[in-house]
Steps between C-alpha positions, in 0.01 A plus 500: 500500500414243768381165612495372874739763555776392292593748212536428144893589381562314215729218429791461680714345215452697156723521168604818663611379837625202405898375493599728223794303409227208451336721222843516311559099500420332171577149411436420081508150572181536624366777370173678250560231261492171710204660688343533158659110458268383774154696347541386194541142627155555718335642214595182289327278747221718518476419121563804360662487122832600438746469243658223698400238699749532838741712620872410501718648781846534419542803715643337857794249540231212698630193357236254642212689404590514142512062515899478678453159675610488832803290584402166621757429874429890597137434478487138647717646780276802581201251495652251758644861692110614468294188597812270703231221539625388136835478630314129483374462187736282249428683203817799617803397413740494873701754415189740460410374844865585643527806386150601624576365866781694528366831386218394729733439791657836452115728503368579859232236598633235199268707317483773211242666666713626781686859436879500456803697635475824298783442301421140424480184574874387629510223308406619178744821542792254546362329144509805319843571602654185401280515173663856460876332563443257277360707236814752528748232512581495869486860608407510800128605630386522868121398603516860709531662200178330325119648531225318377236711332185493353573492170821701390255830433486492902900491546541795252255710674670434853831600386364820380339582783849483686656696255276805370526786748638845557277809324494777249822450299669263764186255391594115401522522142492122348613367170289264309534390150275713157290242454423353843318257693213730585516383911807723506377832408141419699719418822710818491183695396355348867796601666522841382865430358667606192521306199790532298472398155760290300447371132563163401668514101220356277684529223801216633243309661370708807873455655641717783722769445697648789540815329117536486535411869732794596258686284214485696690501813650860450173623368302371777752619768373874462183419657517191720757291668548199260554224781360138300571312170229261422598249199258227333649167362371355303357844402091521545328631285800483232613133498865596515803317673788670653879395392724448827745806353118732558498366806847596592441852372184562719671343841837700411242801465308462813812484640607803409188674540428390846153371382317178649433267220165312494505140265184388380617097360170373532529373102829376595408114329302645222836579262450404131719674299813311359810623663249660800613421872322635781796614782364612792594834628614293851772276325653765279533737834699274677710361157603891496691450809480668805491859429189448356343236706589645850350813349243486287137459684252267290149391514340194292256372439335120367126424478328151464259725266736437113747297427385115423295517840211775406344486829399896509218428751670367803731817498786372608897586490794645663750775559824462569696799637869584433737717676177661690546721828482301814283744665312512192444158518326472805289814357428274211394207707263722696359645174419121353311438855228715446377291263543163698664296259475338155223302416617120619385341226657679188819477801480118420471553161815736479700232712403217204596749252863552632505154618378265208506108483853364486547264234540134714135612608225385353322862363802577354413349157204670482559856613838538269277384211211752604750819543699440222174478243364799671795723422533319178155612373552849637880527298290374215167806546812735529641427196152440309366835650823664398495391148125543424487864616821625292299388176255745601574823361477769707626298786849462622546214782847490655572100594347370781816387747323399790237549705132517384413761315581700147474891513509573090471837330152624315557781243167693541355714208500859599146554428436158764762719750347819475126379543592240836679857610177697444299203703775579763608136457904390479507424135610087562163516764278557221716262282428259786119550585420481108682161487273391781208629427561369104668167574480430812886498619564652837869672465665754734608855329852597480367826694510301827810420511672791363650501169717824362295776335355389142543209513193221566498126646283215647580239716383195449573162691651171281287260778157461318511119374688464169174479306360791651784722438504412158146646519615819705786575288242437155266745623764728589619502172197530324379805762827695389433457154159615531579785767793633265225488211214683685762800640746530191 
C-alpha cells in the first residue's frame, strides 16, 4: 500500500528490533508494584473506596520526599548561588554569602547556568579531595583523580562501561553482592556483561565472606572472564556495615585475583550500630602499605543523595579513581565528555557537602545541630524498625547497621507459594502486591534483588516519619498475621 508515493513499512522501532539488551534490564526499585503505588494513589483522589485512605511508599531510599528537611546553609547557599541579587538581602547570614561568591566565581559566566569542564568544576574537585584527606586522616588525594557525577548511579555506570568488554567466554564477568542494589544488575544487563553472583551471610548479619568470594569466582571463570568486584557499604538493600578486617580480606583478594574493585560509600555517615565504623576502602588500601596501594586499582564513589544531606534530586557526587591506567584516564575523561558535565547546581551542592560551615562561622551552630538530629532520628527508626519486626512471627530482621533500609525474611505458607507460582508471580511479589492492594504499603520484593533459592524478603526503607512508620510497620504486622491465616 500507498499514499503520495510513499509506502507503508511499518514501524521502524518495535519490541522486536529494539536494543535487546534493553529488554533484559529490570530495576525492582521501580518496578509492577510502585507502578501499581502510583494507580492506586490516582484512584484515591478520584474517590474511589479502599481499605485505606493513602498509600505509603517505603520502597525507594528518597529522604526528602518522605518529610527529610533540607539542611538550612546548603539551601541558603544554593539560593544566593541561584538568584545572586540576594547576595544583598540581610536576612543570609555572611558566611552563606561567601561561600556562594566563591562557588560563583569559580562557574563560567559567575553563573550556574553556564556548563562546566567535564570532569568538574576545578574548584569543587580540589574540595572533595581535601574533604577525602581529611576524612582518611591525611592520605593523600589528588583533584586529577576526582570526577564529579550526577549522582553516584552515573559514576558506577561509567566505570563499567570502561571495564566490560571482550566476548563469548573472554566476556567481563562482574561481581556484585546476593542481595544487591538493583542499578547493578540493570547496568550490566545494558552492557551485555556478565554478572557474577556472590551471597552476602544472612544468617551473621549479611557479612562478607571471602570464601564465598573465591566461590563464585572459580565458578564463574568457566564461562566469562571475571575482571570487577563491586562492594556496597553500608550494604543497600541489607543495612549491614563492613568490619575493617572484611575490608582487608576483599582488597587482599582483589589483589590476588587481579580484579578492579568498585566501592559504593554513599551511606558512609549513616552508621548506627554500636561498635559500627564505616572505613573507606581508600584509607585501608593505602594503611596496607605499598604492595597493595601501588597495586590495587579502586573506584568510589559518594553521593549528596543519603547520608544527613538527602538531596536525591540534584544528582550530584563524585568518583575518585585509584591506581587507574594513564592512558585509561584520558579514555575516561573523553567518555565523561559526551555528556557535557554535571549538573552545576547539585556541583554546588556537592562542594557544601564536603565543605561544611567551620565552627568560628556563623551557620555552624545551626547545621551541626540539624545533621546530628537527622542521623539521630534515623539511628533511632533503625533500631525501632528492627525491634518491631522481630516480634512479628514469621519475620526475621537482621539489625539495621547503617544505611536506610531493612531487608527481613517472610516465611510464606506453601499453599500462598505454590498459588503466586501458578499466577507466574515470585512468591514475595504477590506477598508484596496483596500488602498494597490490602493496606496500602508500597514495599519492594526480595525477588529484585536476588535472595538464595527458598528463601523470601522485602525491602523496606526506615525514612517514613517516625509516626508513619509506626503505622507501616503496624500494618505490616497485622497483613502477616492475616496472610499466614488465609494460606495456612
Amino acid at each position: 500500500m500507498s499514499e503520495n508515493g510513499l509506502v507503508h513499512r511499518g514501524k521502524v522501532l518495535t519490541v522486536d528490533t529494539m536494543n535487546p539488551s534493553v529488554k533484559r534490564v529490570e530495576y525492582a526499585v521501580r518496578g509492577p508494584i510502585v507502578q501499581r503505588a502510583v494507580q492506586l494513589e490516582r484512584e484515591l483522589r478520584e474517590g474511589v473506596i479502599k481499605p485505606f485512605t493513602e498509600v505509603i511508599k517505603a520502597n525507594i531510599g528518597d529522604c526528602q520526599a518522605m518529610g527529610q528537611q533540607p539542611i538550612t546553609f546548603f539551601r541558603q547557599v544554593l539560593a544566593l548561588c541561584s538568584y545572586p541579587e540576594l547576595l544583598e538581602d540581610n536576612r543570609f547570614p555572611e558566611d552563606t554569602k561567601t561561600r556562594a561568591r566563591r562557588i560563583l566565581q569559580a562557574c563560567a559566566g559567575g553563573s550556574l547556568g553556564a556548563y562546566s569542564t567535564s570532569q568538574g568544576i576545578e574548584l569543587v574537585r580540589q574540595d572533595v579531595a581535601r574533604y577525602i584527606e581529611k576524612r582518611d586522616g591525611g592520605i593523600p588525594c589528588s583533584p586529577d583523580n576526582i570526577y564529579l557525577t550526577a549522582g553516584a548511579s552515573d559514576g558506577i555506570t561509567t566505570m563499567l562501561k570502561l571495564l566490560v568488554s571482550g566476548e563469548g567466554s573472554s566476556r567481563t564477568g562482574v561481581m556484585i553482592s546476593i542481595p544487591q542494589y538493583p542499578l547493578y544488575s540493570a547496568a550490566l544487563a545494558e552492557l551485555a556483561a556478565v554478572q557474577i553472583s556472590y551471597y552476602l551471610d544472612e544468617e551473621n548479619c549479611w557479612s562478607l565472606d571471602v570464601c564465598e568470594l573465591r566461590r563464585a569466582l572459580e565458578a564463574a571463570r568457566q564461562h566469562c572472564k571475571p575482571r570487577v568486584l563491586c562492594i556496597i557499604n553500608p550494604g543497600n538493600p541489607t543495612g549491614q556495615v563492613q568490619s575493617r578486617q572484611c575490608i582487608e580480606d576483599v582488597i587482599k583478594f582483589s589483589a590476588e585475583e587481579n580484579l578492579f574493585l568498585m566501592a559504593d560509600e554513599v551511606y558512609q555517615d549513616n552508621v548506627y550500630a554500636h561498635g559500627c565504623r564505616f572505613h573507606s576502602f581508600k584509607k585501608v588500601l593505602f594503611e596496607m602499605g605499598p604492595r597493595y596501594s601501588e597495586r590495587v586499582e579502586l573506584a568510589s564513589f559518594h553521593s549528596t543523595s543519603k547520608c544527613y544531606m538527602g538531596e536525591c534530586g540534584f544528582r550530584a557526587g563524585y568518583m575518585e579513581v585509584v591506581n587507574l591506567d594513564p592512558e585509561v584516564k584520558v579514555q575516561l575523561t573523553k567518555l565523561v565528555s559526551v555528556r557535557l558535565c554535571p549538573p552545576v547546581p547539585g556541583q554546588a551542592l556537592l562542594d557544601l557537602v564536603v565543605n561544611p560551615p567551620l565552627p568560628e562561622e556563623p551557620s555552624y551552630k545551626t547545621f551541626m545541630e540539624e545533621r546530628t538530629a537527622t542521623l539521630a532520628v534515623l539511628a533511632e527508626k533503625a533500631r525501632l524498625t528492627q525491634e518491631t519486626l522481630n516480634q512479628v512471627p514469621g519475620l526475621t530482621c537482621n539489625p539495621v547497621q547503617g544505611a536506610m533500609y531493612t531487608f527481613p525474611r517472610i516465611q510464606l505458607p506453601p499453599k500462598a507459594i505454590a498459588l503466586a507460582k501458578e499466577k507466574g508471580q515470585a512468591p514475595d511479589m504477590f506477598y508484596c502486591m496483596k500488602l498494597l492492594e490490602e493496606k496500602g504499603i508500597c514495599l519492594v520484593p526480595g525477588s529484585g534483588f536476588g535472595q538464595r533459592d527458598g528463601t523470601y524478603h522485602f525491602r523496606m526503607t526506615i525514612l517514613p516519619p517516625t509516626d508513619k512508620l509506626k503505622i507501616v510497620l503496624a500494618k505490616i504486622k497485622e497483613f502477616h498475621q492475616s496472610f499466614t491465616e488465609q494460606y495456612s
